[in-house]
Amino acid sequence: MHTKLIQIDSANIDRNAIKEAADLIAAGELVAFPTETVYGLGADALSPEASKKIYAAKGRPSDNPLIVHISKFEDLVAIAREVPPQAKKLADAFWPGPLTMIVWKNEKVPCETTGGMDTVAVRMPNHPVALRLIEESGCLIAAPSANTSGKPSPTEASHVALDMDGRIPMILDGGAVGIGIESTIIDLSEKTPMILRPGYITKEMLEEALGGEVCIDPGIIAADSMKKPKAPGMKYKHYAPKADLVLVEGKTDRVVAEINRLAAKKQEAGLRVGVIATDETRDRYQADLVFSIGAREDEDAIARHLYKLLREFDDQNVDAIYSESFATPRIGQAIMNRLLKAAGHQVIQI
Ligand code: TXA
Ligand code: MG
């Protein structure tokens, strides 16, 4: 299959391009498109055949449900068995935006879209191209991240092209995304709202909007690794680079010294070593490849650059990667959740 790559200016959306993409979606085909978090691989969410194509293109396990992307709150009402009162509050506070809500589904949503679950994940993305595509297609759009299963989520159209070229008919290239890590997922199907995947919208922000307690799925907390995560996708070893990744945590000077020591040992053994540093520390490392993820104080930049860096290390064929730790105040939990998974929870504390 030939994959058409179309550049699209978010500030001045080309009608013909959107129309072409929307027609493909309406015809049950796949289109990759930008959102504010990561690129999505979209298909008609209410068509079982279209959903199946997503799983095939990604090589995704069929028990891992998809997020349904909508453009207005009524779309949620249309596919939910009942709309919990918290959903309206959270939509008012955070939609369109990087928040996915899980509610009980009704019969309109096929099991193929929800991986056999009786609940459905719903999100209204904050990206003009995504919103226009949903509206123009007349569909609700099921979209996982547009990467091959097990690879880091794509934050640029070129990442999508590397994974999906020849597998889907169209990619809309809207440039680099703004946030760079996937949406926060909150489960509203039970009494106490529960975060199943941390993201840009934090627990504190959710609690403030709801005026009540929000808990975190114990299955996603590293120390509780015996418990199974509630979101099926969180149990897979996601976001894994080809090289062995190890995080080093502690005071900056000691982290730099330890990473340099470990890197030298690997290099002596003939291996190629990469380091994930910050603007402040990048010049202090000796390794084959040293990338800065951004300034340490700039949490947004760290989130935005993480997946791109992991992909670059893959391209450059390094054997081992050492990374500083980024438990920053606001989105640090989301960043560390992704990084720890990429590292298979290998952490050195010094
Ligand atoms: O930011 C995002 O959320 C991006 C963009 C494209 O919107 N999408 C995304 O989709 O990250 P995906 O498929 O890569 O991740 C969806 C996650 C998976 O971990 C899946 O298991 C979980 O959501 N999920 C979906 N429906 C669920 C449900 N009904 N119950 C529990 N977890 C669910
Ligand atoms: Mg994904």
mmCIF file of C-alpha atoms and ligand atoms in Angstrom:
data_model
loop_
_atom_site.group_PDB
_atom_site.id
_atom_site.type_symbol
_atom_site.label_atom_id
_atom_site.label_comp_id
_atom_site.label_asym_id
_atom_site.label_seq_id
_atom_site.Cartn_x
_atom_site.Cartn_y
_atom_site.Cartn_z
ATOM 1 C CA MET A 1 0.000 0.000 0.000
ATOM 2 C CA HIS A 2 1.245 3.485 -0.826
ATOM 3 C CA THR A 3 1.244 5.858 2.164
ATOM 4 C CA LYS A 4 0.441 9.452 1.270
ATOM 5 C CA LEU A 5 2.122 12.012 3.527
ATOM 6 C CA ILE A 6 0.292 15.347 3.556
ATOM 7 C CA GLN A 7 1.641 18.436 5.297
ATOM 8 C CA ILE A 8 -1.066 20.396 7.015
ATOM 9 C CA ASP A 9 -0.786 23.799 8.640
ATOM 10 C CA SER A 10 -2.719 23.779 11.942
ATOM 11 C CA ALA A 11 -3.218 27.537 11.793
ATOM 12 C CA ASN A 12 -4.592 27.429 8.257
ATOM 13 C CA ILE A 13 -6.058 24.006 7.607
ATOM 14 C CA ASP A 14 -6.284 22.979 3.973
ATOM 15 C CA ARG A 15 -9.908 21.974 3.263
ATOM 16 C CA ASN A 16 -9.069 19.513 0.522
ATOM 17 C CA ALA A 17 -6.506 17.695 2.632
ATOM 18 C CA ILE A 18 -8.921 17.319 5.549
ATOM 19 C CA LYS A 19 -11.682 16.229 3.204
ATOM 20 C CA GLU A 20 -9.468 13.534 1.679
ATOM 21 C CA ALA A 21 -8.483 12.243 5.126
ATOM 22 C CA ALA A 22 -12.061 12.406 6.435
ATOM 23 C CA ASP A 23 -13.352 10.450 3.435
ATOM 24 C CA LEU A 24 -10.819 7.708 4.133
ATOM 25 C CA ILE A 25 -11.965 7.484 7.777
ATOM 26 C CA ALA A 26 -15.630 7.415 6.716
ATOM 27 C CA ALA A 27 -14.778 4.605 4.266
ATOM 28 C CA GLY A 28 -13.316 2.507 7.095
ATOM 29 C CA GLU A 29 -9.640 3.218 6.325
ATOM 30 C CA LEU A 30 -6.796 4.340 8.598
ATOM 31 C CA VAL A 31 -5.335 7.863 8.837
ATOM 32 C CA ALA A 32 -2.542 8.975 11.182
ATOM 33 C CA PHE A 33 -3.050 12.494 12.530
ATOM 34 C CA PRO A 34 -1.504 14.881 15.060
ATOM 35 C CA THR A 35 -2.958 15.510 18.514
ATOM 36 C CA GLU A 36 -1.508 17.719 21.250
ATOM 37 C CA THR A 37 -0.071 14.677 23.086
ATOM 38 C CA VAL A 38 1.288 12.266 20.450
ATOM 39 C CA TYR A 39 0.282 11.228 16.901
ATOM 40 C CA GLY A 40 -2.766 8.960 16.708
ATOM 41 C CA LEU A 41 -3.646 6.187 14.261
ATOM 42 C CA GLY A 42 -7.319 6.810 13.536
ATOM 43 C CA ALA A 43 -10.255 4.774 12.268
ATOM 44 C CA ASP A 44 -14.060 4.819 12.572
ATOM 45 C CA ALA A 45 -14.577 3.849 16.230
ATOM 46 C CA LEU A 46 -18.036 2.399 15.690
ATOM 47 C CA SER A 47 -16.956 0.028 12.905
ATOM 48 C CA PRO A 48 -15.552 -3.330 14.074
ATOM 49 C CA GLU A 49 -13.740 -3.871 10.750
ATOM 50 C CA ALA A 50 -12.071 -0.460 10.894
ATOM 51 C CA SER A 51 -10.919 -1.054 14.481
ATOM 52 C CA LYS A 52 -9.450 -4.418 13.498
ATOM 53 C CA LYS A 53 -7.309 -2.669 10.880
ATOM 54 C CA ILE A 54 -5.723 -0.571 13.645
ATOM 55 C CA TYR A 55 -4.637 -3.668 15.564
ATOM 56 C CA ALA A 56 -3.235 -5.210 12.391
ATOM 57 C CA ALA A 57 -1.257 -2.093 11.373
ATOM 58 C CA LYS A 58 0.278 -1.682 14.855
ATOM 59 C CA GLY A 59 0.774 -5.358 15.635
ATOM 60 C CA ARG A 60 -1.184 -4.595 18.813
ATOM 61 C CA PRO A 61 -2.550 -7.345 21.091
ATOM 62 C CA SER A 62 -6.332 -7.511 20.546
ATOM 63 C CA ASP A 63 -7.096 -7.260 24.283
ATOM 64 C CA ASN A 64 -5.627 -3.743 24.467
ATOM 65 C CA PRO A 65 -8.532 -1.277 24.044
ATOM 66 C CA LEU A 66 -8.495 1.899 21.961
ATOM 67 C CA ILE A 67 -9.312 5.494 22.962
ATOM 68 C CA VAL A 68 -12.329 7.002 21.183
ATOM 69 C CA HIS A 69 -11.659 10.605 20.110
ATOM 70 C CA ILE A 70 -14.621 12.972 20.021
ATOM 71 C CA SER A 71 -15.176 16.619 19.129
ATOM 72 C CA LYS A 72 -18.110 17.515 21.422
ATOM 73 C CA PHE A 73 -19.374 16.423 24.840
ATOM 74 C CA GLU A 74 -22.603 15.017 23.310
ATOM 75 C CA ASP A 75 -20.452 12.382 21.565
ATOM 76 C CA LEU A 76 -19.581 11.008 25.013
ATOM 77 C CA VAL A 77 -23.234 10.998 26.003
ATOM 78 C CA ALA A 78 -24.012 9.074 22.799
ATOM 79 C CA ILE A 79 -21.700 6.136 23.552
ATOM 80 C CA ALA A 80 -21.839 5.947 27.370
ATOM 81 C CA ARG A 81 -24.318 3.716 29.203
ATOM 82 C CA GLU A 82 -24.565 6.516 31.729
ATOM 83 C CA VAL A 83 -22.603 9.714 32.134
ATOM 84 C CA PRO A 84 -21.143 9.983 35.627
ATOM 85 C CA PRO A 85 -21.472 13.481 37.162
ATOM 86 C CA GLN A 86 -17.671 13.718 37.401
ATOM 87 C CA ALA A 87 -17.391 13.461 33.617
ATOM 88 C CA LYS A 88 -19.113 16.802 33.061
ATOM 89 C CA LYS A 89 -16.924 18.516 35.662
ATOM 90 C CA LEU A 90 -13.736 17.130 34.158
ATOM 91 C CA ALA A 91 -14.831 17.928 30.606
ATOM 92 C CA ASP A 92 -15.562 21.521 31.633
ATOM 93 C CA ALA A 93 -12.130 21.796 33.238
ATOM 94 C CA PHE A 94 -9.902 19.914 30.790
ATOM 95 C CA TRP A 95 -11.570 19.247 27.399
ATOM 96 C CA PRO A 96 -10.446 19.675 24.766
ATOM 97 C CA GLY A 97 -7.191 18.480 26.294
ATOM 98 C CA PRO A 98 -4.860 15.681 27.369
ATOM 99 C CA LEU A 99 -7.352 13.778 29.530
ATOM 100 C CA THR A 100 -9.000 10.436 28.710
ATOM 101 C CA MET A 101 -12.051 9.338 30.728
ATOM 102 C CA ILE A 102 -13.206 5.754 31.106
ATOM 103 C CA VAL A 103 -16.968 5.194 31.403
ATOM 104 C CA TRP A 104 -19.344 2.242 30.951
ATOM 105 C CA LYS A 105 -20.078 1.850 27.229
ATOM 106 C CA ASN A 106 -23.420 1.275 25.497
ATOM 107 C CA GLU A 107 -24.211 -1.112 22.627
ATOM 108 C CA LYS A 108 -23.101 1.368 19.940
ATOM 109 C CA VAL A 109 -19.437 0.746 20.736
ATOM 110 C CA PRO A 110 -18.189 -2.542 19.294
ATOM 111 C CA CYS A 111 -16.119 -4.908 21.439
ATOM 112 C CA GLU A 112 -13.376 -4.759 18.801
ATOM 113 C CA THR A 113 -12.797 -1.115 19.789
ATOM 114 C CA THR A 114 -12.720 -1.786 23.537
ATOM 115 C CA GLY A 115 -10.659 -4.970 23.441
ATOM 116 C CA GLY A 116 -13.664 -6.854 24.773
ATOM 117 C CA MET A 117 -14.198 -4.559 27.768
ATOM 118 C CA ASP A 118 -17.599 -3.169 28.884
ATOM 119 C CA THR A 119 -16.077 0.248 29.417
ATOM 120 C CA VAL A 120 -14.831 2.724 26.849
ATOM 121 C CA ALA A 121 -12.029 5.304 26.961
ATOM 122 C CA VAL A 122 -12.983 8.733 25.553
ATOM 123 C CA ARG A 123 -10.954 11.855 24.845
ATOM 124 C CA MET A 124 -11.526 15.233 23.180
ATOM 125 C CA PRO A 125 -8.107 16.201 21.804
ATOM 126 C CA ASN A 126 -6.937 19.803 21.828
ATOM 127 C CA HIS A 127 -5.584 19.990 18.297
ATOM 128 C CA PRO A 128 -7.297 21.810 15.428
ATOM 129 C CA VAL A 129 -6.394 19.130 12.857
ATOM 130 C CA ALA A 130 -7.703 16.299 15.050
ATOM 131 C CA LEU A 131 -10.944 18.139 15.828
ATOM 132 C CA ARG A 132 -11.561 19.051 12.184
ATOM 133 C CA LEU A 133 -10.881 15.468 11.090
ATOM 134 C CA ILE A 134 -13.432 14.107 13.579
ATOM 135 C CA GLU A 135 -16.063 16.662 12.552
ATOM 136 C CA GLU A 136 -15.504 16.348 8.826
ATOM 137 C CA SER A 137 -15.579 12.529 8.872
ATOM 138 C CA GLY A 138 -18.852 12.426 10.785
ATOM 139 C CA CYS A 139 -17.292 9.597 12.818
ATOM 140 C CA LEU A 140 -15.957 9.141 16.299
ATOM 141 C CA ILE A 141 -12.310 8.233 15.788
ATOM 142 C CA ALA A 142 -10.654 5.349 17.624
ATOM 143 C CA ALA A 143 -6.959 6.136 17.863
ATOM 144 C CA PRO A 144 -4.078 4.584 19.716
ATOM 145 C CA SER A 145 -0.656 6.168 19.453
ATOM 146 C CA ALA A 146 0.535 5.747 15.846
ATOM 147 C CA ASN A 147 3.639 3.668 16.615
ATOM 148 C CA THR A 148 4.311 -0.012 16.047
ATOM 149 C CA SER A 149 3.351 -1.798 19.261
ATOM 150 C CA GLY A 150 6.262 -1.676 21.735
ATOM 151 C CA LYS A 151 7.972 1.394 20.201
ATOM 152 C CA PRO A 152 7.933 4.896 21.715
ATOM 153 C CA SER A 153 4.865 6.950 20.767
ATOM 154 C CA PRO A 154 5.438 9.218 17.739
ATOM 155 C CA THR A 155 5.839 12.928 18.420
ATOM 156 C CA GLU A 156 6.567 13.838 14.777
ATOM 157 C CA ALA A 157 5.098 12.643 11.474
ATOM 158 C CA SER A 158 8.498 11.231 10.465
ATOM 159 C CA HIS A 159 8.280 8.793 13.404
ATOM 160 C CA VAL A 160 4.859 7.664 12.167
ATOM 161 C CA ALA A 161 6.213 7.233 8.651
ATOM 162 C CA LEU A 162 9.051 5.026 9.899
ATOM 163 C CA ASP A 163 6.604 2.698 11.661
ATOM 164 C CA MET A 164 3.589 2.843 9.332
ATOM 165 C CA ASP A 165 4.902 3.400 5.799
ATOM 166 C CA GLY A 166 3.211 0.952 3.448
ATOM 167 C CA ARG A 167 0.695 -0.101 6.117
ATOM 168 C CA ILE A 168 -1.790 2.798 6.006
ATOM 169 C CA PRO A 169 -3.067 5.045 3.200
ATOM 170 C CA MET A 170 -2.419 8.457 4.783
ATOM 171 C CA ILE A 171 -0.439 10.438 7.348
ATOM 172 C CA LEU A 172 -1.358 14.049 8.145
ATOM 173 C CA ASP A 173 1.834 15.890 9.073
ATOM 174 C CA GLY A 174 0.992 18.750 11.437
ATOM 175 C CA GLY A 175 4.549 19.189 12.721
ATOM 176 C CA ALA A 176 5.936 18.277 16.136
ATOM 177 C CA VAL A 177 3.363 17.793 18.914
ATOM 178 C CA GLY A 178 3.153 20.144 21.895
ATOM 179 C CA ILE A 179 3.104 17.815 24.912
ATOM 180 C CA GLY A 180 4.953 14.669 23.850
ATOM 181 C CA ILE A 181 3.577 12.108 26.317
ATOM 182 C CA GLU A 182 0.188 10.412 26.153
ATOM 183 C CA SER A 183 -2.957 11.705 27.890
ATOM 184 C CA THR A 184 -3.733 11.122 31.551
ATOM 185 C CA ILE A 185 -6.290 8.312 31.838
ATOM 186 C CA ILE A 186 -8.905 8.528 34.596
ATOM 187 C CA ASP A 187 -11.329 5.691 35.251
ATOM 188 C CA LEU A 188 -14.811 6.919 36.200
ATOM 189 C CA SER A 189 -16.468 3.503 36.047
ATOM 190 C CA GLU A 190 -16.193 2.946 39.801
ATOM 191 C CA LYS A 191 -17.007 4.983 42.885
ATOM 192 C CA THR A 192 -13.639 6.631 43.428
ATOM 193 C CA PRO A 193 -12.058 8.055 40.268
ATOM 194 C CA MET A 194 -8.748 6.317 39.585
ATOM 195 C CA ILE A 195 -5.762 7.367 37.492
ATOM 196 C CA LEU A 196 -4.742 4.457 35.257
ATOM 197 C CA ARG A 197 -1.993 6.349 33.395
ATOM 198 C CA PRO A 198 -0.328 9.546 34.666
ATOM 199 C CA GLY A 199 0.059 12.408 32.199
ATOM 200 C CA TYR A 200 0.121 16.161 31.801
ATOM 201 C CA ILE A 201 -3.079 16.538 33.867
ATOM 202 C CA THR A 202 -1.998 15.636 37.401
ATOM 203 C CA LYS A 203 -3.802 14.065 40.365
ATOM 204 C CA GLU A 204 -3.866 17.464 42.096
ATOM 205 C CA MET A 205 -5.460 19.136 39.065
ATOM 206 C CA LEU A 206 -8.110 16.412 38.868
ATOM 207 C CA GLU A 207 -8.875 16.598 42.588
ATOM 208 C CA GLU A 208 -9.272 20.334 42.409
ATOM 209 C CA ALA A 209 -11.688 20.112 39.478
ATOM 210 C CA LEU A 210 -13.715 17.346 41.130
ATOM 211 C CA GLY A 211 -13.589 18.725 44.657
ATOM 212 C CA GLY A 212 -12.873 15.205 45.922
ATOM 213 C CA GLU A 213 -10.377 12.409 46.182
ATOM 214 C CA VAL A 214 -8.736 10.708 43.203
ATOM 215 C CA CYS A 215 -6.659 7.566 43.657
ATOM 216 C CA ILE A 216 -3.844 6.091 41.563
ATOM 217 C CA ASP A 217 -3.992 2.533 40.218
ATOM 218 C CA PRO A 218 -1.630 0.606 42.545
ATOM 219 C CA GLY A 219 -0.646 -1.526 39.537
ATOM 220 C CA ILE A 220 1.266 1.358 37.932
ATOM 221 C CA ILE A 221 3.309 2.304 40.990
ATOM 222 C CA ALA A 222 6.795 0.839 40.674
ATOM 223 C CA ALA A 223 6.955 -0.392 44.271
ATOM 224 C CA ASP A 224 3.720 -2.308 43.696
ATOM 225 C CA SER A 225 4.967 -4.204 40.671
ATOM 226 C CA MET A 226 3.203 -7.397 41.811
ATOM 227 C CA LYS A 227 -0.231 -5.839 41.169
ATOM 228 C CA LYS A 228 -1.680 -5.901 37.652
ATOM 229 C CA PRO A 229 -2.426 -2.494 36.075
ATOM 230 C CA LYS A 230 -6.092 -1.891 35.253
ATOM 231 C CA ALA A 231 -5.368 -0.378 31.814
ATOM 232 C CA PRO A 232 -4.336 -3.390 29.696
ATOM 233 C CA GLY A 233 -1.801 -1.284 27.785
ATOM 234 C CA MET A 234 0.115 -0.426 30.957
ATOM 235 C CA LYS A 235 1.138 -4.032 31.507
ATOM 236 C CA TYR A 236 3.151 -4.304 28.310
ATOM 237 C CA LYS A 237 6.826 -3.408 28.190
ATOM 238 C CA HIS A 238 6.124 -0.291 26.197
ATOM 239 C CA TYR A 239 8.369 2.508 25.059
ATOM 240 C CA ALA A 240 11.403 0.244 25.073
ATOM 241 C CA PRO A 241 14.504 1.329 23.165
ATOM 242 C CA LYS A 242 16.649 -1.429 21.601
ATOM 243 C CA ALA A 243 19.558 -0.613 23.918
ATOM 244 C CA ASP A 244 19.631 -1.506 27.580
ATOM 245 C CA LEU A 245 18.519 1.607 29.517
ATOM 246 C CA VAL A 246 19.481 2.276 33.139
ATOM 247 C CA LEU A 247 18.447 5.262 35.247
ATOM 248 C CA VAL A 248 20.851 6.756 37.772
ATOM 249 C CA GLU A 249 19.348 8.741 40.653
ATOM 250 C CA GLY A 250 21.008 10.907 43.274
ATOM 251 C CA LYS A 251 22.820 14.234 43.717
ATOM 252 C CA THR A 252 23.900 15.673 40.357
ATOM 253 C CA ASP A 253 27.689 15.515 40.877
ATOM 254 C CA ARG A 254 27.542 11.913 41.965
ATOM 255 C CA VAL A 255 25.168 10.943 39.152
ATOM 256 C CA VAL A 256 27.524 12.460 36.563
ATOM 257 C CA ALA A 257 30.517 10.656 38.074
ATOM 258 C CA GLU A 258 28.705 7.326 38.260
ATOM 259 C CA ILE A 259 27.377 7.516 34.700
ATOM 260 C CA ASN A 260 30.862 8.382 33.407
ATOM 261 C CA ARG A 261 32.331 5.434 35.335
ATOM 262 C CA LEU A 262 29.694 2.991 34.019
ATOM 263 C CA ALA A 263 30.020 4.352 30.480
ATOM 264 C CA ALA A 264 33.808 3.945 30.502
ATOM 265 C CA LYS A 265 33.450 0.324 31.594
ATOM 266 C CA LYS A 266 31.039 -0.446 28.761
ATOM 267 C CA GLN A 267 33.261 1.320 26.242
ATOM 268 C CA GLU A 268 36.252 -0.723 27.397
ATOM 269 C CA ALA A 269 34.169 -3.788 26.613
ATOM 270 C CA GLY A 270 33.746 -2.433 23.071
ATOM 271 C CA LEU A 271 30.155 -1.227 23.444
ATOM 272 C CA ARG A 272 28.604 2.013 22.206
ATOM 273 C CA VAL A 273 27.167 4.117 25.022
ATOM 274 C CA GLY A 274 24.537 6.873 25.016
ATOM 275 C CA VAL A 275 23.656 9.304 27.807
ATOM 276 C CA ILE A 276 20.440 11.243 28.446
ATOM 277 C CA ALA A 277 21.633 14.463 30.077
ATOM 278 C CA THR A 278 20.243 17.952 30.662
ATOM 279 C CA ASP A 279 21.427 21.303 29.300
ATOM 280 C CA GLU A 280 23.213 21.820 32.620
ATOM 281 C CA THR A 281 25.164 18.539 32.548
ATOM 282 C CA ARG A 282 25.635 17.587 28.887
ATOM 283 C CA ASP A 283 29.226 18.863 28.668
ATOM 284 C CA ARG A 284 30.279 16.834 31.676
ATOM 285 C CA TYR A 285 29.769 13.396 30.099
ATOM 286 C CA GLN A 286 32.179 11.270 28.115
ATOM 287 C CA ALA A 287 30.222 8.793 25.980
ATOM 288 C CA ASP A 288 29.672 7.966 22.309
ATOM 289 C CA LEU A 289 26.434 9.923 22.187
ATOM 290 C CA VAL A 290 25.263 12.520 24.712
ATOM 291 C CA PHE A 291 21.825 14.081 24.224
ATOM 292 C CA SER A 292 20.292 16.801 26.335
ATOM 293 C CA ILE A 293 16.596 16.396 27.033
ATOM 294 C CA GLY A 294 16.284 20.106 27.896
ATOM 295 C CA ALA A 295 16.858 22.387 30.864
ATOM 296 C CA ARG A 296 16.238 20.607 34.185
ATOM 297 C CA GLU A 297 13.706 23.247 35.268
ATOM 298 C CA ASP A 298 11.762 22.960 32.025
ATOM 299 C CA GLU A 299 9.419 20.014 32.639
ATOM 300 C CA ASP A 300 7.477 20.614 29.451
ATOM 301 C CA ALA A 301 10.629 20.323 27.351
ATOM 302 C CA ILE A 302 11.643 17.093 29.104
ATOM 303 C CA ALA A 303 8.239 15.544 28.317
ATOM 304 C CA ARG A 304 8.325 16.843 24.738
ATOM 305 C CA HIS A 305 11.782 15.430 23.941
ATOM 306 C CA LEU A 306 11.710 12.053 25.716
ATOM 307 C CA TYR A 307 10.341 9.783 22.965
ATOM 308 C CA LYS A 308 12.308 11.512 20.214
ATOM 309 C CA LEU A 309 15.526 10.857 22.159
ATOM 310 C CA LEU A 310 14.685 7.197 22.709
ATOM 311 C CA ARG A 311 14.060 6.831 18.971
ATOM 312 C CA GLU A 312 17.328 8.605 18.128
ATOM 313 C CA PHE A 313 19.312 6.221 20.295
ATOM 314 C CA ASP A 314 17.691 3.341 18.394
ATOM 315 C CA ASP A 315 18.705 4.888 15.071
ATOM 316 C CA GLN A 316 22.285 5.336 16.235
ATOM 317 C CA ASN A 317 22.618 1.727 17.362
ATOM 318 C CA VAL A 318 23.924 2.292 20.858
ATOM 319 C CA ASP A 319 24.200 -0.779 23.105
ATOM 320 C CA ALA A 320 23.664 0.866 26.471
ATOM 321 C CA ILE A 321 21.957 4.078 27.598
ATOM 322 C CA TYR A 322 22.341 5.797 30.962
ATOM 323 C CA SER A 323 19.858 8.466 31.963
ATOM 324 C CA GLU A 324 19.523 11.007 34.705
ATOM 325 C CA SER A 325 16.252 10.884 36.619
ATOM 326 C CA PHE A 326 13.488 13.504 36.150
ATOM 327 C CA ALA A 327 11.140 13.325 39.114
ATOM 328 C CA THR A 328 10.117 16.948 38.518
ATOM 329 C CA PRO A 329 7.297 18.524 40.567
ATOM 330 C CA ARG A 330 4.343 18.565 38.149
ATOM 331 C CA ILE A 331 4.589 16.128 35.237
ATOM 332 C CA GLY A 332 7.561 14.282 36.743
ATOM 333 C CA GLN A 333 5.334 11.387 37.704
ATOM 334 C CA ALA A 334 4.226 10.912 34.100
ATOM 335 C CA ILE A 335 7.759 11.322 32.740
ATOM 336 C CA MET A 336 9.202 8.835 35.245
ATOM 337 C CA ASN A 337 6.371 6.361 34.572
ATOM 338 C CA ARG A 338 7.378 6.265 30.878
ATOM 339 C CA LEU A 339 11.115 6.300 31.539
ATOM 340 C CA LEU A 340 10.955 3.528 34.163
ATOM 341 C CA LYS A 341 9.026 1.339 31.742
ATOM 342 C CA ALA A 342 11.536 2.031 28.984
ATOM 343 C CA ALA A 343 14.251 1.014 31.451
ATOM 344 C CA GLY A 344 12.424 -2.103 32.581
ATOM 345 C CA HIS A 345 12.701 -0.545 36.085
ATOM 346 C CA GLN A 346 16.512 -0.709 36.156
ATOM 347 C CA VAL A 347 17.467 2.087 38.562
ATOM 348 C CA ILE A 348 20.753 2.733 40.354
ATOM 349 C CA GLN A 349 20.450 4.869 43.510
ATOM 350 C CA ILE A 350 23.643 6.568 44.627
HETATM 351 O O1 TXA B 1 -2.660 10.875 24.301
HETATM 352 C C1 TXA B 1 -3.220 9.818 24.016
HETATM 353 O O2 TXA B 1 -4.019 9.265 24.803
HETATM 354 C C2 TXA B 1 -2.935 9.191 22.647
HETATM 355 C C3 TXA B 1 -3.473 10.122 21.572
HETATM 356 C C4 TXA B 1 -3.356 9.544 20.187
HETATM 357 O O3 TXA B 1 -4.780 10.487 21.879
HETATM 358 N N1 TXA B 1 -3.480 7.880 22.548
HETATM 359 C C5 TXA B 1 -2.955 6.816 23.215
HETATM 360 O O4 TXA B 1 -3.587 5.605 22.933
HETATM 361 O O5 TXA B 1 -2.023 6.892 23.976
HETATM 362 P P1 TXA B 1 -2.946 4.194 23.275
HETATM 363 O O6 TXA B 1 -3.842 3.210 22.613
HETATM 364 O O7 TXA B 1 -1.534 4.164 22.888
HETATM 365 O O8 TXA B 1 -3.142 4.037 24.815
HETATM 366 C C6 TXA B 1 -4.443 3.816 25.340
HETATM 367 C C7 TXA B 1 -4.343 3.260 26.723
HETATM 368 C C8 TXA B 1 -3.890 1.820 26.753
HETATM 369 O O9 TXA B 1 -3.017 1.639 27.851
HETATM 370 C C9 TXA B 1 -5.196 1.059 26.980
HETATM 371 O O10 TXA B 1 -4.990 -0.177 27.613
HETATM 372 C C10 TXA B 1 -5.962 2.036 27.844
HETATM 373 O O11 TXA B 1 -5.675 3.282 27.290
HETATM 374 N N2 TXA B 1 -7.432 1.846 27.755
HETATM 375 C C11 TXA B 1 -8.230 2.103 26.683
HETATM 376 N N3 TXA B 1 -9.505 1.775 26.952
HETATM 377 C C12 TXA B 1 -9.542 1.311 28.223
HETATM 378 C C13 TXA B 1 -10.573 0.806 29.077
HETATM 379 N N4 TXA B 1 -11.828 0.701 28.667
HETATM 380 N N5 TXA B 1 -10.215 0.410 30.333
HETATM 381 C C14 TXA B 1 -8.932 0.513 30.757
HETATM 382 N N6 TXA B 1 -7.909 0.987 29.988
HETATM 383 C C15 TXA B 1 -8.207 1.365 28.744
HETATM 384 MG MG MG B 2 0.389 3.661 22.784
#
